[in-house]
C-alpha cells in the first residue's frame, strides 16, 4: 500500500505539484534527538517528568482505572475455571477510562526515552502484565465488557461488540490510545510486551472490519492516528488500510457531533466535539501522507481555513461550546468559552501534520500559539493540578472546570491530565523538521539537537531566553563542512499579524524589524512560506543570530466576534496576556485601559516561576495594571481573570527588553 503519489494544489497552501512517497514530505526530527538545556521549557519538562508522570501513575491506581483491568482478567479467569455466571461491575465511571491508562503509559514511555529509569520501566512492565491479562483470547480489549459479559455494564455499550462505537462506547477510541502507547513503549524500551497486545488487537480489527462488509464509523476518533503509528512501526499495511476504512465509513447523514454528517472528503468546516474533530483531521493527514490521497488534503485544508479564520481563540484553544464540548458556529467565540485542554493539544497535532504536508509556517504559527497559551494553561506550575477548560475570562468562583473552581488534581473524566503529560514529555519533537537537505527550525528554545543533513551529522545548539526574549543564537556544527539549508521560521507575530487569517489583528500591524545574521553577515530578509532560508556551506563554528524584536502588541478581534468588540488583548512574542485580580481588588473584564496607555515589559524571576509581566498604565484612578502570561493564571489562588479588556485604547507606546 505504499503508494508513490502526487497531489495537486487545492488551495494557496498547495501551489506546487509535489511528488512524495510513503509518508509526509517533511520529516519531523524525533523528540529523542533534541534536548532542552535550560530556559522556559526545562522546568516544565522537569516537573512533568518528576511530578506529573509519577502523579498520573498513582492516579491510575487511586482512581481504580487499573483495577478495571484486574476485574476483567478475574472474570475471564473465574469463568474459565468453572464459574460460568461470574462477572464484575466496573469501578470507574466511563467506558473510556481504559484510555487514560494507555495515555499515561505513552507519556511515561516518552519520559523513559529521554531519561533511563529502571524503576519506572519495571512499573510499566507490571502495568502491561495487567493490561495483557484483560485482553480476551481473540485480541478484544475493553475492560467494561470483558468484566461483565452477560449484559452491558454501561448504557453507552451494546450487548454486542462495536455496535455502539459510532455513538459512545469508545471501544475504538481506547484502542487508538493503546496503539499510540504501544508504539511509544516499544520505541522507548525495545520491548514488545505492549506492542504485541496492540498487534493482537489490531489483528482482531482486521478480521472484523478488514473486508469492508461490517462498517463502523468510530464515534470518537483517534484510532486512525494510532493505526498509522502501528503501521509505521510494524510495516503491516493492513493497519493503514484499516485507518482508511474507518475514515471512509464516516457520513453522510450522521450527527455532526462526531463528524459523521458528511463523508470526510466532503467536510469543509470544523464542527462538533472539538477533540474528536481535531483527532479526525490529524488522522486524515496521516492517511493522506501515507497513501497520497489528495482529496483528504483538500478537505482538511478547507477545514483548517474555517477553524483558523472563524473558530480559533486568541489563546490557540478551540471548542467554544460546553454543550457537546464542541466547536461553535463561525465567530462564536465567547470569552467564557469551554476550550478543553485536549482540544488545544489535538490542535497542535493537527497543525503539526498540516505543516509536515506543506512546509508552510502558518500551521506552526497556530501550533506555537496553542502551545504557549491554551495548552500549558492546562497544568499548574506545580505539575499536579489541571484545567479541563480554558476560558478567557473568569469571575473568581465559578465551578467551570468539570465541576470545580480552579485547577484540580484529577477528574472523573480524566482525559486532559495525561494528554498534557504526554505532550510535554515529547515536546521537542515539534522543534525541527527536515526536507531534503533543508532543516526547518520551528521552535525557538534553549536546546541541543543532532540531525542528519546532506548525509552528515549536524549538531544544532540554540541559546535563547525565548519566549521572554526574541534574541536567538543557533550554533550549527556539521561533522564535516557541508552544503545545506537552514530555514528559520519568522513567526506571524513578528510579521505584524497574529495569524495567517483575519480573525485577529494588531492595532499596529507593522512588521517588527527582525533580522538574521550568519557568521556576523546579514541575511536578506526574504520570506518563503514563513521561513527565511539560509543556504550555504556550513562549517563548525558557524552561528546564526536571529533577532525577533518583541514589542507589546494590542490585539483586536474580527468585527464579527461579538465577545471582542470594543475590547483589546495584549500580546508579546508568542504569549497572550491576561489580567488577574489576585486580591479581587477589581473585576478584570471591566477594566478600561486608558487611551494611549504606556505599557512596559519586565522579566520578574521571582514571579510565577519567572515570567515577563506587562505593566499597563491604567490612568490616575487605576494606576499600573499588571498583566501576566495567560498560561500562568490561577497559580496564586482563585481570582478573577480576563484576557480581553475594555477599550478605549487609541495607541500604545511600548518599551522593555
Ligand atoms: O470521550 C473521551 C474524552 O472525554 C473526550 O476526548 C473528551 O472531550 C471527554 O469528553
Ligand atoms: Zn480532555
PDB file of C-alpha atoms in Angstrom, residues 14-295:
ATOM      1  CA  UNK A  14      -0.595  23.622  -2.218  1.00  0.00           C
ATOM      2  CA  UNK A  15       0.707  25.625  -5.099  1.00  0.00           C
ATOM      3  CA  UNK A  16       3.079  23.061  -6.385  1.00  0.00           C
ATOM      4  CA  UNK A  17       2.727  19.606  -7.748  1.00  0.00           C
ATOM      5  CA  UNK A  18       4.512  17.647  -5.090  1.00  0.00           C
ATOM      6  CA  UNK A  19       5.631  14.107  -5.524  1.00  0.00           C
ATOM      7  CA  UNK A  20       6.132  12.091  -2.410  1.00  0.00           C
ATOM      8  CA  UNK A  21       6.448   8.501  -1.447  1.00  0.00           C
ATOM      9  CA  UNK A  22       5.150   6.698   1.561  1.00  0.00           C
ATOM     10  CA  UNK A  23       4.983   9.389   4.210  1.00  0.00           C
ATOM     11  CA  UNK A  24       4.997  13.107   4.966  1.00  0.00           C
ATOM     12  CA  UNK A  25       7.123  15.130   2.550  1.00  0.00           C
ATOM     13  CA  UNK A  26       8.598  16.935   5.556  1.00  0.00           C
ATOM     14  CA  UNK A  27      10.029  14.679   8.244  1.00  0.00           C
ATOM     15  CA  UNK A  28       9.904  15.696  11.884  1.00  0.00           C
ATOM     16  CA  UNK A  29      13.107  15.343  13.877  1.00  0.00           C
ATOM     17  CA  UNK A  30      12.165  12.958  16.703  1.00  0.00           C
ATOM     18  CA  UNK A  31      11.957  14.303  20.231  1.00  0.00           C
ATOM     19  CA  UNK A  32      14.687  11.895  21.238  1.00  0.00           C
ATOM     20  CA  UNK A  33      17.172  13.785  19.046  1.00  0.00           C
ATOM     21  CA  UNK A  34      16.548  17.136  20.730  1.00  0.00           C
ATOM     22  CA  UNK A  35      17.190  18.027  24.353  1.00  0.00           C
ATOM     23  CA  UNK A  36      16.104  21.113  26.234  1.00  0.00           C
ATOM     24  CA  UNK A  37      19.126  22.537  28.057  1.00  0.00           C
ATOM     25  CA  UNK A  38      17.617  25.406  30.034  1.00  0.00           C
ATOM     26  CA  UNK A  39      15.275  28.328  29.600  1.00  0.00           C
ATOM     27  CA  UNK A  40      11.496  28.233  29.502  1.00  0.00           C
ATOM     28  CA  UNK A  41      10.921  24.555  28.831  1.00  0.00           C
ATOM     29  CA  UNK A  42      13.428  22.992  31.170  1.00  0.00           C
ATOM     30  CA  UNK A  43      11.489  23.465  34.427  1.00  0.00           C
ATOM     31  CA  UNK A  44       8.290  22.472  32.676  1.00  0.00           C
ATOM     32  CA  UNK A  45       9.715  19.261  31.302  1.00  0.00           C
ATOM     33  CA  UNK A  46      11.471  18.510  34.565  1.00  0.00           C
ATOM     34  CA  UNK A  47       8.300  18.977  36.605  1.00  0.00           C
ATOM     35  CA  UNK A  48       6.429  16.909  34.065  1.00  0.00           C
ATOM     36  CA  UNK A  49       8.940  14.072  34.439  1.00  0.00           C
ATOM     37  CA  UNK A  50       9.438  14.206  38.187  1.00  0.00           C
ATOM     38  CA  UNK A  51       5.976  15.276  39.373  1.00  0.00           C
ATOM     39  CA  UNK A  52       3.315  14.758  36.706  1.00  0.00           C
ATOM     40  CA  UNK A  53       4.412  11.317  35.490  1.00  0.00           C
ATOM     41  CA  UNK A  54       4.544   9.697  38.968  1.00  0.00           C
ATOM     42  CA  UNK A  55       1.432  11.610  39.999  1.00  0.00           C
ATOM     43  CA  UNK A  56      -0.534  10.317  37.000  1.00  0.00           C
ATOM     44  CA  UNK A  57       0.712   6.780  37.575  1.00  0.00           C
ATOM     45  CA  UNK A  58      -0.549   6.993  41.147  1.00  0.00           C
ATOM     46  CA  UNK A  59      -3.868   8.325  39.940  1.00  0.00           C
ATOM     47  CA  UNK A  60      -4.320   5.263  37.740  1.00  0.00           C
ATOM     48  CA  UNK A  61      -4.302   3.143  40.893  1.00  0.00           C
ATOM     49  CA  UNK A  62      -6.127   5.562  43.188  1.00  0.00           C
ATOM     50  CA  UNK A  63      -8.890   6.265  40.684  1.00  0.00           C
ATOM     51  CA  UNK A  64      -9.191   2.495  40.093  1.00  0.00           C
ATOM     52  CA  UNK A  65      -8.640   2.712  36.379  1.00  0.00           C
ATOM     53  CA  UNK A  66      -6.102  -0.099  36.597  1.00  0.00           C
ATOM     54  CA  UNK A  67      -8.423  -2.082  38.824  1.00  0.00           C
ATOM     55  CA  UNK A  68     -10.828  -2.367  35.879  1.00  0.00           C
ATOM     56  CA  UNK A  69      -8.169  -4.396  34.063  1.00  0.00           C
ATOM     57  CA  UNK A  70      -7.836  -6.722  37.052  1.00  0.00           C
ATOM     58  CA  UNK A  71     -11.600  -7.142  37.188  1.00  0.00           C
ATOM     59  CA  UNK A  72     -11.776  -8.029  33.500  1.00  0.00           C
ATOM     60  CA  UNK A  73      -8.996 -10.579  33.980  1.00  0.00           C
ATOM     61  CA  UNK A  74     -10.763 -12.013  37.012  1.00  0.00           C
ATOM     62  CA  UNK A  75     -13.989 -12.533  35.100  1.00  0.00           C
ATOM     63  CA  UNK A  76     -12.185 -14.445  32.351  1.00  0.00           C
ATOM     64  CA  UNK A  77     -10.189 -16.480  34.858  1.00  0.00           C
ATOM     65  CA  UNK A  78     -13.124 -17.497  37.008  1.00  0.00           C
ATOM     66  CA  UNK A  79     -15.365 -18.301  34.094  1.00  0.00           C
ATOM     67  CA  UNK A  80     -12.640 -20.473  32.600  1.00  0.00           C
ATOM     68  CA  UNK A  81     -12.281 -22.183  36.000  1.00  0.00           C
ATOM     69  CA  UNK A  82     -15.930 -23.176  36.062  1.00  0.00           C
ATOM     70  CA  UNK A  83     -17.993 -20.213  37.254  1.00  0.00           C
ATOM     71  CA  UNK A  84     -19.991 -19.505  34.072  1.00  0.00           C
ATOM     72  CA  UNK A  85     -22.061 -16.661  35.517  1.00  0.00           C
ATOM     73  CA  UNK A  86     -19.306 -14.793  37.329  1.00  0.00           C
ATOM     74  CA  UNK A  87     -18.947 -11.156  36.382  1.00  0.00           C
ATOM     75  CA  UNK A  88     -17.746  -7.865  37.850  1.00  0.00           C
ATOM     76  CA  UNK A  89     -19.055  -4.344  37.576  1.00  0.00           C
ATOM     77  CA  UNK A  90     -16.655  -1.544  36.582  1.00  0.00           C
ATOM     78  CA  UNK A  91     -15.295   0.539  39.428  1.00  0.00           C
ATOM     79  CA  UNK A  92     -14.956   3.762  37.428  1.00  0.00           C
ATOM     80  CA  UNK A  93     -17.459   5.926  35.616  1.00  0.00           C
ATOM     81  CA  UNK A  94     -16.681   5.838  31.901  1.00  0.00           C
ATOM     82  CA  UNK A  95     -16.033   3.073  29.361  1.00  0.00           C
ATOM     83  CA  UNK A  96     -13.186   5.217  28.015  1.00  0.00           C
ATOM     84  CA  UNK A  97     -11.327   5.148  31.334  1.00  0.00           C
ATOM     85  CA  UNK A  98      -9.014   2.468  29.871  1.00  0.00           C
ATOM     86  CA  UNK A  99      -7.645   5.167  27.573  1.00  0.00           C
ATOM     87  CA  UNK A 100      -6.170   7.092  30.496  1.00  0.00           C
ATOM     88  CA  UNK A 101      -4.056   4.087  31.394  1.00  0.00           C
ATOM     89  CA  UNK A 102      -2.740   3.977  27.846  1.00  0.00           C
ATOM     90  CA  UNK A 103      -2.066   7.710  27.669  1.00  0.00           C
ATOM     91  CA  UNK A 104      -0.137   7.608  30.918  1.00  0.00           C
ATOM     92  CA  UNK A 105       1.923   4.665  29.654  1.00  0.00           C
ATOM     93  CA  UNK A 106       2.581   6.636  26.480  1.00  0.00           C
ATOM     94  CA  UNK A 107       3.714   9.736  28.365  1.00  0.00           C
ATOM     95  CA  UNK A 108       5.806   7.702  30.789  1.00  0.00           C
ATOM     96  CA  UNK A 109       7.416   5.934  27.831  1.00  0.00           C
ATOM     97  CA  UNK A 110       8.398   9.263  26.291  1.00  0.00           C
ATOM     98  CA  UNK A 111       9.926  10.138  29.615  1.00  0.00           C
ATOM     99  CA  UNK A 112      11.839   6.833  29.584  1.00  0.00           C
ATOM    100  CA  UNK A 113      13.115   7.623  26.094  1.00  0.00           C
ATOM    101  CA  UNK A 114      14.882  10.697  27.374  1.00  0.00           C
ATOM    102  CA  UNK A 115      15.711   9.616  30.936  1.00  0.00           C
ATOM    103  CA  UNK A 116      16.520   5.992  31.675  1.00  0.00           C
ATOM    104  CA  UNK A 117      14.690   4.954  34.815  1.00  0.00           C
ATOM    105  CA  UNK A 118      14.723   1.222  35.647  1.00  0.00           C
ATOM    106  CA  UNK A 119      12.109   1.635  38.398  1.00  0.00           C
ATOM    107  CA  UNK A 120       9.702   3.355  36.033  1.00  0.00           C
ATOM    108  CA  UNK A 121      10.378   0.781  33.337  1.00  0.00           C
ATOM    109  CA  UNK A 122       9.581  -2.002  35.819  1.00  0.00           C
ATOM    110  CA  UNK A 123       6.419  -0.220  36.913  1.00  0.00           C
ATOM    111  CA  UNK A 124       5.280   0.000  33.298  1.00  0.00           C
ATOM    112  CA  UNK A 125       6.078  -3.678  32.741  1.00  0.00           C
ATOM    113  CA  UNK A 126       3.917  -4.569  35.719  1.00  0.00           C
ATOM    114  CA  UNK A 127       1.080  -2.466  34.388  1.00  0.00           C
ATOM    115  CA  UNK A 128       1.423  -4.064  30.978  1.00  0.00           C
ATOM    116  CA  UNK A 129       1.045  -7.507  32.568  1.00  0.00           C
ATOM    117  CA  UNK A 130      -2.275  -6.312  33.998  1.00  0.00           C
ATOM    118  CA  UNK A 131      -3.343  -4.916  30.616  1.00  0.00           C
ATOM    119  CA  UNK A 132      -2.396  -8.189  28.909  1.00  0.00           C
ATOM    120  CA  UNK A 133      -4.428 -10.173  31.422  1.00  0.00           C
ATOM    121  CA  UNK A 134      -7.537  -8.184  30.491  1.00  0.00           C
ATOM    122  CA  UNK A 135      -7.233  -8.935  26.780  1.00  0.00           C
ATOM    123  CA  UNK A 136      -9.596 -11.602  25.535  1.00  0.00           C
ATOM    124  CA  UNK A 137      -8.080 -14.563  23.647  1.00  0.00           C
ATOM    125  CA  UNK A 138      -9.122 -13.162  20.257  1.00  0.00           C
ATOM    126  CA  UNK A 139      -7.474  -9.810  20.970  1.00  0.00           C
ATOM    127  CA  UNK A 140     -10.522  -7.866  22.173  1.00  0.00           C
ATOM    128  CA  UNK A 141      -9.585  -5.350  24.836  1.00  0.00           C
ATOM    129  CA  UNK A 142     -12.229  -3.259  26.576  1.00  0.00           C
ATOM    130  CA  UNK A 143     -12.488  -3.790  30.290  1.00  0.00           C
ATOM    131  CA  UNK A 144     -16.102  -2.689  30.742  1.00  0.00           C
ATOM    132  CA  UNK A 145     -17.367  -5.521  28.536  1.00  0.00           C
ATOM    133  CA  UNK A 146     -14.896  -8.232  29.436  1.00  0.00           C
ATOM    134  CA  UNK A 147     -15.532  -7.949  33.160  1.00  0.00           C
ATOM    135  CA  UNK A 148     -19.304  -8.023  32.639  1.00  0.00           C
ATOM    136  CA  UNK A 149     -20.073 -10.063  29.537  1.00  0.00           C
ATOM    137  CA  UNK A 150     -23.688 -11.072  30.123  1.00  0.00           C
ATOM    138  CA  UNK A 151     -25.209  -7.641  29.848  1.00  0.00           C
ATOM    139  CA  UNK A 152     -23.904  -4.160  29.090  1.00  0.00           C
ATOM    140  CA  UNK A 153     -22.160  -2.700  32.125  1.00  0.00           C
ATOM    141  CA  UNK A 154     -22.850   0.804  30.880  1.00  0.00           C
ATOM    142  CA  UNK A 155     -25.637   2.395  28.890  1.00  0.00           C
ATOM    143  CA  UNK A 156     -23.178   3.509  26.230  1.00  0.00           C
ATOM    144  CA  UNK A 157     -22.490  -0.114  25.292  1.00  0.00           C
ATOM    145  CA  UNK A 158     -24.441  -2.608  23.267  1.00  0.00           C
ATOM    146  CA  UNK A 159     -24.600  -6.264  24.227  1.00  0.00           C
ATOM    147  CA  UNK A 160     -22.615  -6.884  21.043  1.00  0.00           C
ATOM    148  CA  UNK A 161     -19.122  -5.609  20.444  1.00  0.00           C
ATOM    149  CA  UNK A 162     -18.627  -2.436  18.361  1.00  0.00           C
ATOM    150  CA  UNK A 163     -22.288  -1.768  17.605  1.00  0.00           C
ATOM    151  CA  UNK A 164     -22.446   1.343  19.737  1.00  0.00           C
ATOM    152  CA  UNK A 165     -18.993   2.569  18.891  1.00  0.00           C
ATOM    153  CA  UNK A 166     -20.408   5.130  16.438  1.00  0.00           C
ATOM    154  CA  UNK A 167     -22.251   6.581  19.400  1.00  0.00           C
ATOM    155  CA  UNK A 168     -20.463   6.412  22.707  1.00  0.00           C
ATOM    156  CA  UNK A 169     -18.966   3.035  23.569  1.00  0.00           C
ATOM    157  CA  UNK A 170     -15.410   4.257  22.824  1.00  0.00           C
ATOM    158  CA  UNK A 171     -14.138   0.750  22.030  1.00  0.00           C
ATOM    159  CA  UNK A 172     -12.066   2.024  19.116  1.00  0.00           C
ATOM    160  CA  UNK A 173     -11.094   5.212  20.920  1.00  0.00           C
ATOM    161  CA  UNK A 174      -9.482   3.173  23.675  1.00  0.00           C
ATOM    162  CA  UNK A 175      -7.623   1.164  21.072  1.00  0.00           C
ATOM    163  CA  UNK A 176      -6.298   4.262  19.341  1.00  0.00           C
ATOM    164  CA  UNK A 177      -4.681   5.333  22.580  1.00  0.00           C
ATOM    165  CA  UNK A 178      -3.483   1.777  23.187  1.00  0.00           C
ATOM    166  CA  UNK A 179      -1.691   1.743  19.843  1.00  0.00           C
ATOM    167  CA  UNK A 180      -0.059   5.101  20.472  1.00  0.00           C
ATOM    168  CA  UNK A 181       1.120   3.800  23.840  1.00  0.00           C
ATOM    169  CA  UNK A 182       2.354   0.507  22.384  1.00  0.00           C
ATOM    170  CA  UNK A 183       4.449   2.271  19.781  1.00  0.00           C
ATOM    171  CA  UNK A 184       5.852   4.759  22.307  1.00  0.00           C
ATOM    172  CA  UNK A 185       6.738   1.975  24.739  1.00  0.00           C
ATOM    173  CA  UNK A 186       8.378  -0.129  22.041  1.00  0.00           C
ATOM    174  CA  UNK A 187      10.393   2.824  20.805  1.00  0.00           C
ATOM    175  CA  UNK A 188      11.446   3.721  24.344  1.00  0.00           C
ATOM    176  CA  UNK A 189      12.397   0.269  25.567  1.00  0.00           C
ATOM    177  CA  UNK A 190      12.698  -2.002  22.544  1.00  0.00           C
ATOM    178  CA  UNK A 191      10.272  -4.311  24.358  1.00  0.00           C
ATOM    179  CA  UNK A 192       7.353  -5.872  22.556  1.00  0.00           C
ATOM    180  CA  UNK A 193       5.148  -6.661  25.548  1.00  0.00           C
ATOM    181  CA  UNK A 194       2.727  -3.794  24.913  1.00  0.00           C
ATOM    182  CA  UNK A 195       3.242  -3.755  21.151  1.00  0.00           C
ATOM    183  CA  UNK A 196       2.116  -7.377  20.946  1.00  0.00           C
ATOM    184  CA  UNK A 197      -1.061  -6.545  22.825  1.00  0.00           C
ATOM    185  CA  UNK A 198      -1.600  -3.923  20.132  1.00  0.00           C
ATOM    186  CA  UNK A 199      -0.978  -6.226  17.212  1.00  0.00           C
ATOM    187  CA  UNK A 200      -3.272  -8.900  18.687  1.00  0.00           C
ATOM    188  CA  UNK A 201      -5.948  -6.249  18.994  1.00  0.00           C
ATOM    189  CA  UNK A 202      -5.315  -4.872  15.503  1.00  0.00           C
ATOM    190  CA  UNK A 203      -5.481  -8.384  14.076  1.00  0.00           C
ATOM    191  CA  UNK A 204      -8.987  -8.628  15.511  1.00  0.00           C
ATOM    192  CA  UNK A 205      -9.856  -5.287  13.948  1.00  0.00           C
ATOM    193  CA  UNK A 206      -8.651  -6.588  10.622  1.00  0.00           C
ATOM    194  CA  UNK A 207     -10.678  -9.784  10.942  1.00  0.00           C
ATOM    195  CA  UNK A 208     -13.740  -7.753  11.909  1.00  0.00           C
ATOM    196  CA  UNK A 209     -13.538  -4.733   9.625  1.00  0.00           C
ATOM    197  CA  UNK A 210     -10.885  -5.538   7.022  1.00  0.00           C
ATOM    198  CA  UNK A 211     -13.252  -6.876   4.365  1.00  0.00           C
ATOM    199  CA  UNK A 212     -15.330  -3.692   4.489  1.00  0.00           C
ATOM    200  CA  UNK A 213     -18.584  -5.628   4.977  1.00  0.00           C
ATOM    201  CA  UNK A 214     -19.094  -4.580   8.581  1.00  0.00           C
ATOM    202  CA  UNK A 215     -18.815  -0.796   8.632  1.00  0.00           C
ATOM    203  CA  UNK A 216     -18.325   1.224  11.786  1.00  0.00           C
ATOM    204  CA  UNK A 217     -17.523   4.924  11.907  1.00  0.00           C
ATOM    205  CA  UNK A 218     -15.600   5.432  15.143  1.00  0.00           C
ATOM    206  CA  UNK A 219     -17.681   7.581  17.489  1.00  0.00           C
ATOM    207  CA  UNK A 220     -14.553   9.156  18.925  1.00  0.00           C
ATOM    208  CA  UNK A 221     -11.671   9.362  16.515  1.00  0.00           C
ATOM    209  CA  UNK A 222      -8.047   8.608  17.372  1.00  0.00           C
ATOM    210  CA  UNK A 223      -7.809   5.001  16.216  1.00  0.00           C
ATOM    211  CA  UNK A 224      -6.818   6.363  12.794  1.00  0.00           C
ATOM    212  CA  UNK A 225      -3.681   8.039  14.187  1.00  0.00           C
ATOM    213  CA  UNK A 226      -2.965   5.000  16.329  1.00  0.00           C
ATOM    214  CA  UNK A 227      -3.188   2.662  13.359  1.00  0.00           C
ATOM    215  CA  UNK A 228      -0.948   4.921  11.281  1.00  0.00           C
ATOM    216  CA  UNK A 229       1.693   4.729  14.012  1.00  0.00           C
ATOM    217  CA  UNK A 230       1.297   0.971  14.273  1.00  0.00           C
ATOM    218  CA  UNK A 231       1.704   0.707  10.514  1.00  0.00           C
ATOM    219  CA  UNK A 232       4.866   2.790  10.564  1.00  0.00           C
ATOM    220  CA  UNK A 233       6.473   0.739  13.279  1.00  0.00           C
ATOM    221  CA  UNK A 234       5.442  -2.741  12.048  1.00  0.00           C
ATOM    222  CA  UNK A 235       5.222  -2.187   8.285  1.00  0.00           C
ATOM    223  CA  UNK A 236       1.935  -4.154   8.288  1.00  0.00           C
ATOM    224  CA  UNK A 237      -0.102  -2.476   5.560  1.00  0.00           C
ATOM    225  CA  UNK A 238      -3.372  -3.824   6.913  1.00  0.00           C
ATOM    226  CA  UNK A 239      -3.221  -1.269   9.700  1.00  0.00           C
ATOM    227  CA  UNK A 240      -3.042   1.576   7.224  1.00  0.00           C
ATOM    228  CA  UNK A 241      -5.909   0.050   5.263  1.00  0.00           C
ATOM    229  CA  UNK A 242      -7.931  -0.150   8.453  1.00  0.00           C
ATOM    230  CA  UNK A 243      -7.285   3.520   9.201  1.00  0.00           C
ATOM    231  CA  UNK A 244      -8.617   4.361   5.783  1.00  0.00           C
ATOM    232  CA  UNK A 245     -11.594   2.020   6.174  1.00  0.00           C
ATOM    233  CA  UNK A 246     -12.558   3.816   9.381  1.00  0.00           C
ATOM    234  CA  UNK A 247     -12.247   7.209   7.705  1.00  0.00           C
ATOM    235  CA  UNK A 248     -14.276   6.119   4.712  1.00  0.00           C
ATOM    236  CA  UNK A 249     -17.045   4.798   6.969  1.00  0.00           C
ATOM    237  CA  UNK A 250     -17.992   8.325   8.051  1.00  0.00           C
ATOM    238  CA  UNK A 251     -21.117  10.021   6.681  1.00  0.00           C
ATOM    239  CA  UNK A 252     -23.247  11.102   5.072  1.00  0.00           C
ATOM    240  CA  UNK A 253     -26.274  11.565   7.227  1.00  0.00           C
ATOM    241  CA  UNK A 254     -24.939  11.089  10.754  1.00  0.00           C
ATOM    242  CA  UNK A 255     -24.644  13.667  13.505  1.00  0.00           C
ATOM    243  CA  UNK A 256     -22.044  16.387  13.188  1.00  0.00           C
ATOM    244  CA  UNK A 257     -21.308  15.942  16.912  1.00  0.00           C
ATOM    245  CA  UNK A 258     -18.814  13.262  15.919  1.00  0.00           C
ATOM    246  CA  UNK A 259     -18.172  14.343  12.338  1.00  0.00           C
ATOM    247  CA  UNK A 260     -20.426  11.748  10.716  1.00  0.00           C
ATOM    248  CA  UNK A 261     -22.588  14.309   8.927  1.00  0.00           C
ATOM    249  CA  UNK A 262     -20.691  14.055   5.645  1.00  0.00           C
ATOM    250  CA  UNK A 263     -18.112  11.836   4.004  1.00  0.00           C
ATOM    251  CA  UNK A 264     -14.748  13.033   5.209  1.00  0.00           C
ATOM    252  CA  UNK A 265     -13.745  14.311   1.790  1.00  0.00           C
ATOM    253  CA  UNK A 266     -16.872  16.456   1.645  1.00  0.00           C
ATOM    254  CA  UNK A 267     -16.387  18.106   5.029  1.00  0.00           C
ATOM    255  CA  UNK A 268     -15.426  21.781   4.839  1.00  0.00           C
ATOM    256  CA  UNK A 269     -15.880  23.176   8.342  1.00  0.00           C
ATOM    257  CA  UNK A 270     -14.610  22.353  11.821  1.00  0.00           C
ATOM    258  CA  UNK A 271     -17.688  21.066  13.618  1.00  0.00           C
ATOM    259  CA  UNK A 272     -18.851  19.017  16.545  1.00  0.00           C
ATOM    260  CA  UNK A 273     -16.916  17.753  19.527  1.00  0.00           C
ATOM    261  CA  UNK A 274     -13.595  19.541  19.244  1.00  0.00           C
ATOM    262  CA  UNK A 275     -11.246  16.781  20.421  1.00  0.00           C
ATOM    263  CA  UNK A 276     -12.928  14.266  18.153  1.00  0.00           C
ATOM    264  CA  UNK A 277     -12.769  16.716  15.251  1.00  0.00           C
ATOM    265  CA  UNK A 278      -9.097  17.583  15.626  1.00  0.00           C
ATOM    266  CA  UNK A 279      -8.109  13.938  16.053  1.00  0.00           C
ATOM    267  CA  UNK A 280     -10.061  13.177  12.887  1.00  0.00           C
ATOM    268  CA  UNK A 281      -8.320  15.892  10.868  1.00  0.00           C
ATOM    269  CA  UNK A 282      -4.931  14.747  12.194  1.00  0.00           C
ATOM    270  CA  UNK A 283      -5.766  11.152  11.284  1.00  0.00           C
ATOM    271  CA  UNK A 284      -6.801  12.223   7.800  1.00  0.00           C
ATOM    272  CA  UNK A 285      -3.474  13.992   7.416  1.00  0.00           C
ATOM    273  CA  UNK A 286      -1.640  10.805   8.399  1.00  0.00           C
ATOM    274  CA  UNK A 287      -3.560   8.682   5.939  1.00  0.00           C
ATOM    275  CA  UNK A 288      -3.139  11.324   3.236  1.00  0.00           C
ATOM    276  CA  UNK A 289       0.611  11.367   3.812  1.00  0.00           C
ATOM    277  CA  UNK A 290       0.862   7.594   3.787  1.00  0.00           C
ATOM    278  CA  UNK A 291      -1.348   6.994   0.762  1.00  0.00           C
ATOM    279  CA  UNK A 292      -1.012  10.209  -1.227  1.00  0.00           C
ATOM    280  CA  UNK A 293      -4.731  10.913  -1.065  1.00  0.00           C
ATOM    281  CA  UNK A 294      -5.084  14.452  -2.377  1.00  0.00           C
ATOM    282  CA  UNK A 295      -8.782  14.624  -1.524  1.00  0.00           C
TER     283      UNK A 295
END
